[in-house]
Short mmCIF file of C-alpha atoms and ligand atoms in Angstrom, two decimals:
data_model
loop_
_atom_site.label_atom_id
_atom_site.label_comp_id
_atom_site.label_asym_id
_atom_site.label_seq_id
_atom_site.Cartn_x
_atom_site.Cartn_y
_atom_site.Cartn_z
CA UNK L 1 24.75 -2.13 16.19
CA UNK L 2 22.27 -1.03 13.55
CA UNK L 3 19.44 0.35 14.99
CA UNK L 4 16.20 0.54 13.32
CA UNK L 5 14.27 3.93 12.04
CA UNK L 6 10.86 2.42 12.92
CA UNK L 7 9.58 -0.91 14.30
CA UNK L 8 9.97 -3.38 11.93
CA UNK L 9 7.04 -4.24 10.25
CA UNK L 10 5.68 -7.87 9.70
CA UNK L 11 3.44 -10.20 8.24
CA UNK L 12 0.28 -10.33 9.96
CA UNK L 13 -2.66 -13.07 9.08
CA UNK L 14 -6.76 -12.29 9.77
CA UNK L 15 -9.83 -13.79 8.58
CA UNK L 16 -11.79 -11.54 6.69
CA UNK L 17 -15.27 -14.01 6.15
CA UNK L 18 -15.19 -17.61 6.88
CA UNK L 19 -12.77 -19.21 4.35
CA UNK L 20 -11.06 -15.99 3.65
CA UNK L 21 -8.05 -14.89 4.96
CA UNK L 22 -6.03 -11.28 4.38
CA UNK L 23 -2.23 -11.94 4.73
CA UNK L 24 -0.35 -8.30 5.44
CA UNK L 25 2.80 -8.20 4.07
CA UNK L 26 5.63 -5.71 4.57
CA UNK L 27 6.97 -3.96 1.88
CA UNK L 28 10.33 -1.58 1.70
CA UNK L 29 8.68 1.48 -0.50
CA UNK L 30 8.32 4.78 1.36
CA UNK L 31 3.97 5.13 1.13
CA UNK L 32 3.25 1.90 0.67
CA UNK L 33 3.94 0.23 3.95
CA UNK L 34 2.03 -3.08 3.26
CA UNK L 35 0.35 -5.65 0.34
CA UNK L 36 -2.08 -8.17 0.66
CA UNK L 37 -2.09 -11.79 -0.45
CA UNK L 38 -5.20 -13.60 0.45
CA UNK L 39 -6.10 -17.10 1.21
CA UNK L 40 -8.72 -18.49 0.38
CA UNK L 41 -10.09 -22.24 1.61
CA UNK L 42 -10.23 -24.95 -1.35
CA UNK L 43 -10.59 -28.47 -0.16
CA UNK L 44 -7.95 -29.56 2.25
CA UNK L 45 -5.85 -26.90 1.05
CA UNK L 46 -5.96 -23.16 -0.04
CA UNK L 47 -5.72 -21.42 -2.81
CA UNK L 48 -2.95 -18.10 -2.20
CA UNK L 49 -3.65 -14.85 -4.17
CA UNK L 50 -0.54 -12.81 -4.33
CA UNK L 51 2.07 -13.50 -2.70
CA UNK L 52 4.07 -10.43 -1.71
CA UNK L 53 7.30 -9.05 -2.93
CA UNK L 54 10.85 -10.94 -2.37
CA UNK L 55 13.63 -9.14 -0.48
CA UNK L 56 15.35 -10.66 2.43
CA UNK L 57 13.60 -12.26 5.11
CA UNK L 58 10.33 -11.41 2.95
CA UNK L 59 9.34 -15.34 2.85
CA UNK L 60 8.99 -15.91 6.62
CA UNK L 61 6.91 -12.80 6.68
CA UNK L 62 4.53 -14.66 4.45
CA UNK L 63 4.87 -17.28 6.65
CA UNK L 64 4.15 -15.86 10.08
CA UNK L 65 1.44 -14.32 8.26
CA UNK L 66 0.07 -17.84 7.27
CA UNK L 67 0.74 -19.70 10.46
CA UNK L 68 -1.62 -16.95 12.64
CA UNK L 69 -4.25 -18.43 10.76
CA UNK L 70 -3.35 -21.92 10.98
CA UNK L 71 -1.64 -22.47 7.71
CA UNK L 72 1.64 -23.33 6.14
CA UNK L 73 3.09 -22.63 2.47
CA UNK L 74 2.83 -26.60 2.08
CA UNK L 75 -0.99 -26.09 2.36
CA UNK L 76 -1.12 -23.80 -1.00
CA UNK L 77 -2.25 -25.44 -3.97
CA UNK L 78 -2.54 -22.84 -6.51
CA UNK L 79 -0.81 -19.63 -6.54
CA UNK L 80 -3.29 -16.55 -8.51
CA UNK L 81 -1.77 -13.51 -9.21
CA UNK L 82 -4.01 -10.33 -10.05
CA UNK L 83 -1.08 -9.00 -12.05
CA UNK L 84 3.11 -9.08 -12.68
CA UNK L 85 3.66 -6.25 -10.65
CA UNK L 86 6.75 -7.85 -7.92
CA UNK L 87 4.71 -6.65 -4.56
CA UNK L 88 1.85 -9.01 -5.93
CA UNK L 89 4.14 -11.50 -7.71
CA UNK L 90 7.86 -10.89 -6.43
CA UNK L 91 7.95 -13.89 -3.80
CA UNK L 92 6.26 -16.49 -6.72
CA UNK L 93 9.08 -18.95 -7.43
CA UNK L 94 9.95 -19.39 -4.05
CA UNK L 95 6.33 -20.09 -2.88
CA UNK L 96 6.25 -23.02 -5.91
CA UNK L 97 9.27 -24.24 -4.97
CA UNK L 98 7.90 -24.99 -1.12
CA UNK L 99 4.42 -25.98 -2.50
CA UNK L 100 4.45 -27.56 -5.55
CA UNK L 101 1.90 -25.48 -6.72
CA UNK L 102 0.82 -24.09 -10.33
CA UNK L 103 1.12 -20.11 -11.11
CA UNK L 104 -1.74 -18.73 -12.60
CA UNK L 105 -1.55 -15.42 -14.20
CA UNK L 106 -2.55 -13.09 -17.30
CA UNK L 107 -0.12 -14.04 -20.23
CA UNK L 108 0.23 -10.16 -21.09
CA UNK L 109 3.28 -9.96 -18.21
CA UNK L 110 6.28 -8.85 -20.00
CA UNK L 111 6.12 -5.61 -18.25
CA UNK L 112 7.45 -7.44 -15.80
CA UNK L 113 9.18 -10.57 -17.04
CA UNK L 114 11.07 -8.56 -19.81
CA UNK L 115 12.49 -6.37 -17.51
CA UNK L 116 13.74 -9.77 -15.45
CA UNK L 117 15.10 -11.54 -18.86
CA UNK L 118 17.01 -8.70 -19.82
CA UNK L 119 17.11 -5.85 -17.16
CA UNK L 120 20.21 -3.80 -19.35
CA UNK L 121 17.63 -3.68 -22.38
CA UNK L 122 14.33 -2.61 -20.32
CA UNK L 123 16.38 0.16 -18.92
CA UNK L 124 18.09 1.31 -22.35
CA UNK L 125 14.62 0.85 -23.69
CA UNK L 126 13.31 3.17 -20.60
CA UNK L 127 16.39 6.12 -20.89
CA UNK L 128 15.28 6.64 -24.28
CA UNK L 129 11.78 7.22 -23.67
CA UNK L 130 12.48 9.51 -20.43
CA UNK L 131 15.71 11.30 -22.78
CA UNK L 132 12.71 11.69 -25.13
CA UNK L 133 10.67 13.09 -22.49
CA UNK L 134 12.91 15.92 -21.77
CA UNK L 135 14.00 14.41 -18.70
CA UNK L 136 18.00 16.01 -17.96
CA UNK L 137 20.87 14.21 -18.71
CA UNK L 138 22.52 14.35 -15.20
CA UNK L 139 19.81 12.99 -12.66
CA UNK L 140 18.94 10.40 -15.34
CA UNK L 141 22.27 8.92 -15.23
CA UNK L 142 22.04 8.90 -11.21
CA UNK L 143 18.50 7.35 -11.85
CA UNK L 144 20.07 4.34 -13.99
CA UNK L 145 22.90 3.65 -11.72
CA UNK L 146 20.08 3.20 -8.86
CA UNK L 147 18.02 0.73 -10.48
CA UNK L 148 20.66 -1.73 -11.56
CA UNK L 149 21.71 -2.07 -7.96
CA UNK L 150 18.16 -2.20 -7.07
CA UNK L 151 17.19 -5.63 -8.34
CA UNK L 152 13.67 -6.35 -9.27
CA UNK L 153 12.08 -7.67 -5.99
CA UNK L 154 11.77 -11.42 -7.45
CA UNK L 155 12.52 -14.93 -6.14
CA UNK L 156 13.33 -16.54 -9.39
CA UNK L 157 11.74 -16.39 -12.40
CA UNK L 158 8.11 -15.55 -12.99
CA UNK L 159 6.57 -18.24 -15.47
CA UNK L 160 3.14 -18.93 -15.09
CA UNK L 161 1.99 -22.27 -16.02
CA UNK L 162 -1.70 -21.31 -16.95
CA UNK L 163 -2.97 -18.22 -18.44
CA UNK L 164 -5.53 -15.91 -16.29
CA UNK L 165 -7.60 -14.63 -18.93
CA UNK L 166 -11.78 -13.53 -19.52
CA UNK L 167 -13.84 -16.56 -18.03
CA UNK L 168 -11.04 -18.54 -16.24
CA UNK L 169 -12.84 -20.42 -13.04
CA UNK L 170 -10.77 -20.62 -10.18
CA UNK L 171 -12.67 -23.05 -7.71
CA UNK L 172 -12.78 -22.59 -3.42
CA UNK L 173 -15.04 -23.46 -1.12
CA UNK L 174 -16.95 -20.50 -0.91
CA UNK L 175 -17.67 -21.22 -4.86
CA UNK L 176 -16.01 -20.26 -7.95
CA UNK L 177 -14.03 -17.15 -8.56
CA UNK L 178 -14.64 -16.02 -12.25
CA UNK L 179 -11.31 -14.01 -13.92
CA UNK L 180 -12.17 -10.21 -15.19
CA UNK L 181 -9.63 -8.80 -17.52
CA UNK L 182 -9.16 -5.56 -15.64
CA UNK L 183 -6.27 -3.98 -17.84
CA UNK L 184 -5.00 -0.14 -16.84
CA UNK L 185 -2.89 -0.25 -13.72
CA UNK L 186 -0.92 -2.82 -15.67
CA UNK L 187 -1.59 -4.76 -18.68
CA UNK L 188 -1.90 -8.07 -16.97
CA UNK L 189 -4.63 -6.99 -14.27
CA UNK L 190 -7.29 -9.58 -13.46
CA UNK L 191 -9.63 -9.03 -10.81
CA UNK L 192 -11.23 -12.37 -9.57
CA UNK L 193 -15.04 -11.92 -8.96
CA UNK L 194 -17.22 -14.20 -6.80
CA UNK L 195 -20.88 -13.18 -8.14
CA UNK L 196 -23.05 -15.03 -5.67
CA UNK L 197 -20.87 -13.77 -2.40
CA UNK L 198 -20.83 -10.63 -4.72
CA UNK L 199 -17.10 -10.27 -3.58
CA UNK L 200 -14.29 -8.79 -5.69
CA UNK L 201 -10.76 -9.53 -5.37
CA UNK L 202 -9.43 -6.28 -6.84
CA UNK L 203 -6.23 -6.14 -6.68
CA UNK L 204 -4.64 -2.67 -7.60
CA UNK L 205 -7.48 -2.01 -10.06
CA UNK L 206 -9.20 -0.77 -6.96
CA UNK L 207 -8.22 0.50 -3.78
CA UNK L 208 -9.61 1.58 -0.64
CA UNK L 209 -7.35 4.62 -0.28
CA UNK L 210 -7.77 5.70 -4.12
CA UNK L 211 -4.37 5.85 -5.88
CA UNK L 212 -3.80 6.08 -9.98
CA UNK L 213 -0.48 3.75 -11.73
CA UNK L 214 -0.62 2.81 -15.04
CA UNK L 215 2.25 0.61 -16.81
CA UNK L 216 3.32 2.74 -19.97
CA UNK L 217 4.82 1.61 -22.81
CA UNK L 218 2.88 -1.71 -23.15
CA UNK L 219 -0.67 -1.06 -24.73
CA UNK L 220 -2.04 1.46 -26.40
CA UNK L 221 -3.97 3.64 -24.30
CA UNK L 222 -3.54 2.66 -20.36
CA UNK L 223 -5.61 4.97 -19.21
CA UNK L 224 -8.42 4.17 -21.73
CA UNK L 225 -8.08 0.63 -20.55
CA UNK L 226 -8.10 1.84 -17.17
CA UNK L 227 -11.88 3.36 -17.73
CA UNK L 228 -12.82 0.65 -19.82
CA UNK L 229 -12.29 -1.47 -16.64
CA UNK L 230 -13.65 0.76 -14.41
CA UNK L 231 -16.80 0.40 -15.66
CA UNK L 232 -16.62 -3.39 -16.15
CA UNK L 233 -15.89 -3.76 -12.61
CA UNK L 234 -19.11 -1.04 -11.82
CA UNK L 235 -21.38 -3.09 -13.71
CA UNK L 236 -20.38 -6.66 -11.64
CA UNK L 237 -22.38 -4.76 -8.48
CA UNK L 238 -19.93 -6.31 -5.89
CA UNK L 239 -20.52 -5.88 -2.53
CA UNK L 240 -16.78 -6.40 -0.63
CA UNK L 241 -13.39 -5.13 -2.46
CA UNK L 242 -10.29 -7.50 -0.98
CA UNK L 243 -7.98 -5.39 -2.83
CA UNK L 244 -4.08 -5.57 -2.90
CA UNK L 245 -3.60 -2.75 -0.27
CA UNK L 246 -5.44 -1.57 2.67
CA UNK L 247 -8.30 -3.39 4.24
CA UNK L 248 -11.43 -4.64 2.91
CA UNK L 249 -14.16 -2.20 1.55
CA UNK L 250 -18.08 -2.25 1.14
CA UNK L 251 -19.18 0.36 -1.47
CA UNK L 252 -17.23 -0.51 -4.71
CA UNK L 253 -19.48 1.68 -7.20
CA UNK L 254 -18.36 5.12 -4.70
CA UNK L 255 -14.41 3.56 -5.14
CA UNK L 256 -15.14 3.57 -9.00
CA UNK L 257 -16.70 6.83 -9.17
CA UNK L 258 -14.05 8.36 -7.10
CA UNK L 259 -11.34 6.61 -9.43
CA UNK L 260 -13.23 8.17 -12.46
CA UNK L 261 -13.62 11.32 -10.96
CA UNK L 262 -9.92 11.46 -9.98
CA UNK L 263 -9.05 10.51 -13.85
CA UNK L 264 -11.14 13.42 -15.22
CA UNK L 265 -9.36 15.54 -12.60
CA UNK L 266 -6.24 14.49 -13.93
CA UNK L 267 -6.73 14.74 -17.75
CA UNK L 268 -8.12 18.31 -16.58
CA UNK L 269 -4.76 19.43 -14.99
CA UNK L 270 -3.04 17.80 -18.31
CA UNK L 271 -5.20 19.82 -20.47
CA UNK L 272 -4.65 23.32 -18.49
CA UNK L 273 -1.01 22.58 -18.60
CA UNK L 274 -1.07 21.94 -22.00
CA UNK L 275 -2.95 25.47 -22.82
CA UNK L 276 -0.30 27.60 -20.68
CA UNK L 277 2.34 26.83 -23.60
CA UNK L 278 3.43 23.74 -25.81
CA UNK L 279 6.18 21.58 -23.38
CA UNK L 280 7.93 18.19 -22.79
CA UNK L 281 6.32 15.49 -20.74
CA UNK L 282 9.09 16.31 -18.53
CA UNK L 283 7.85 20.28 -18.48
CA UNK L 284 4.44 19.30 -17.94
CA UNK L 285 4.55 17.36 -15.13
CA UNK L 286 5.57 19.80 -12.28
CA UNK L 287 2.56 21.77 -13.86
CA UNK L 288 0.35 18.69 -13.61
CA UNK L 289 1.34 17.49 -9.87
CA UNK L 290 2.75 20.62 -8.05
CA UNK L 291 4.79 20.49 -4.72
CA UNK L 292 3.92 15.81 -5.26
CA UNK L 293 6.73 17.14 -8.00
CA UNK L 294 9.89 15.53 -5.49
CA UNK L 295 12.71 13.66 -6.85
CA UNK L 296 11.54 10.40 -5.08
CA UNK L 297 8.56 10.90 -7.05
CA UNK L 298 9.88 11.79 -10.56
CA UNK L 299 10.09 8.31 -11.49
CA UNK L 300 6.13 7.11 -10.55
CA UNK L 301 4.74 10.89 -11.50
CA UNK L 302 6.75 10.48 -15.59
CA UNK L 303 5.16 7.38 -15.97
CA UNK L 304 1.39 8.74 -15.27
CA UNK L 305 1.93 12.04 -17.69
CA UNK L 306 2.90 9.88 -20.66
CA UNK L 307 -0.19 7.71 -20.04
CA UNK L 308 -2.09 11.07 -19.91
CA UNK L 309 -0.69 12.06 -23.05
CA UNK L 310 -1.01 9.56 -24.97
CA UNK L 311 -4.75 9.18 -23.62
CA UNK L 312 -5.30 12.75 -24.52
CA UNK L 313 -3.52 11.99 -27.93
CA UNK L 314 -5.74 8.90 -28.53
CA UNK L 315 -8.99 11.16 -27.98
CA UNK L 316 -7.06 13.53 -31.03
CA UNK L 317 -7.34 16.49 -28.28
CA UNK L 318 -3.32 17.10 -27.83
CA UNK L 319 -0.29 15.64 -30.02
CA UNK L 320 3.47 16.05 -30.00
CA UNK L 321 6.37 17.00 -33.10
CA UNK L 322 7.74 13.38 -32.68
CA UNK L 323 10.97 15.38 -32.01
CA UNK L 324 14.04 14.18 -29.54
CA UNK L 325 12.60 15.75 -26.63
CA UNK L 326 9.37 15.53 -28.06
CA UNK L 327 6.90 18.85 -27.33
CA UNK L 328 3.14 18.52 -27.03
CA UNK L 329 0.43 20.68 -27.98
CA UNK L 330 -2.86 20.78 -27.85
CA UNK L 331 -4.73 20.18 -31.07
CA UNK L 332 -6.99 22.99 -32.17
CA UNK L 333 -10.35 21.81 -32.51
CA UNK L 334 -11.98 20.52 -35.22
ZN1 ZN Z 1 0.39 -3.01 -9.02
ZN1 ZN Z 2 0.46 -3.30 -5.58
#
């Protein structure tokens, strides 16, 4: 018989404020034990924000989370995702196919949905930026094997039939949630805000328990974006965060600060790296993040340095030869 490591976690439904409900979903990634998806009452129905990530058995968490607060997946009438990441979007096609419901989402989601059209491509495409980065030939391979038997965490595919962009309404009874283009953590981040509540739906822009990941590879400057968003969200003056992790929060300008604070921190550690001798992303990093520096890690920490870099390149303060492994400096000043 198998036995289990730890209880097994499930889907749990509360009400936050009437006509608001938090669903807590499982998830199967060491640190990051549970999502949210939230419900929120619109006419005789509701209207389901995030949905959770699909791996087996993941749909009947969403509905045991559901059915503790008296509702089904048959009452869901639009499905809202704050952004094509799968623990927010994974379990999508299968909650359409039980509701009949429209997906709503930010059109910029090939992050995601490229990876699902052609998974052998996204991961050539992402060898040769982490071969670029200096990362070693050996654990790569290892790395490569692992994700194609990983799968991708999705029901089906992800095709949104209307685009979640600046402006975009969506209506519930506690009034109308306008869309924010929150770009940074990924480049199809939306938070939803509800100015007369003054509530904020925030996704993984923000986060009770503050935690940086940016999507590289996919705009510009990530981390600019990032800030840019930051303060857009700052300036909305929201009172509650129902973000995609973790419970509820009240003081969104101290979660800002603290996510600009930790930034600065960040392109700080970057910078001193930088100054101890010219290196590869992949050289840089254990300077950046230490003994966080684990294999598990490698993957999520890569990601985050190239974003740095190419922030810090965008600002003209560091650049790199453009060689294969590429080896940054920083740029003298003007
Ligand atoms: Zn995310
Ligand atoms: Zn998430």
């Amino acid at each position: 018989m198998r036995k289990p490591t730890r209880p097994p976690a499930v889907g749990r439904g509360e009400k936050v404020i009437p006509g608001v409900w938090r669903l807590r979903l499982p998830l199967p990634w060491p640190g990051v034990p549970h999502c949210n998806a939230w419900a929120l009452a619109a006419g005789d129905g509701v209207v389901l924000v995030d949905c959770g990530m699909h791996e087996p058995g993941s749909l009947a968490q969403l509905e045991r989370a559901l059915e503790q607060v008296g509702l089904r997946l048959e009452h869901v009438r639009k499905l809202v995702c704050t952004h094509a990441h799968a623990d927010h979007c994974g379990q999508a096609s299968a909650v359409q196919r039980r509701s009949g419901c429209e997906l709503w989402m930010h059109p910029d989601h090939a992050h995601l949905t490229a990876a699902a059209e052609d998974p052998e491509a996204t991961l050539a495409r992402r060898l040769e930026i982490a071969r670029q980065s200096g990362a070693p030939e050996g654990p790569l391979r290892r790395w490569a094997e692992q994700r194609r038997n990983q799968g991708l965490g999705l029901s089906g595919p992800v095709v949104p039939q209307h685009d979640l962009v600046e402006g975009v309404v969506v209506e519930s009874d506690l009034g109308d949630w306008t869309v924010i283009e929150t770009p940074g953590h990924a480049p199809s981040h939306v938070c939803l805000h509800q100015a007369e509540r003054r509530l904020l739906l925030s996704g993984d822009h923000l986060l009770g328990r503050i935690s940086l990941y940016f999507d590289y590879g996919w705009s510009p400057d990530p981390v600019g974006e990032f800030l840019a968003s930051l303060d857009k969200v700052d300036a909305l003056d929201a009172r509650l965060a129902l973000s995609g992790h973790g419970r509820p929060f009240t003081d969104v300008h101290g979660h800002v600060d603290g996510n600009r604070r930790l930034v600065a921190e960040r392109l700080d550690a970057v910078r001193d790296a930088l100054a101890d001798a010219p290196a590869t992303p992949y050289q840089l990093a254990p300077r950046v993040y230490g003994e966080d520096w684990t294999p598990e890690r490698r993957t999520w920490l890569m990601t985050k340095m190239l974003c740095w870099l190419r922030h810090l390149d965008m600002r003209g303060e560091a650049s790199t030869d453009g060689e294969s492994p590429e080896i940054w400096e920083l740029r003298a000043a003007a």
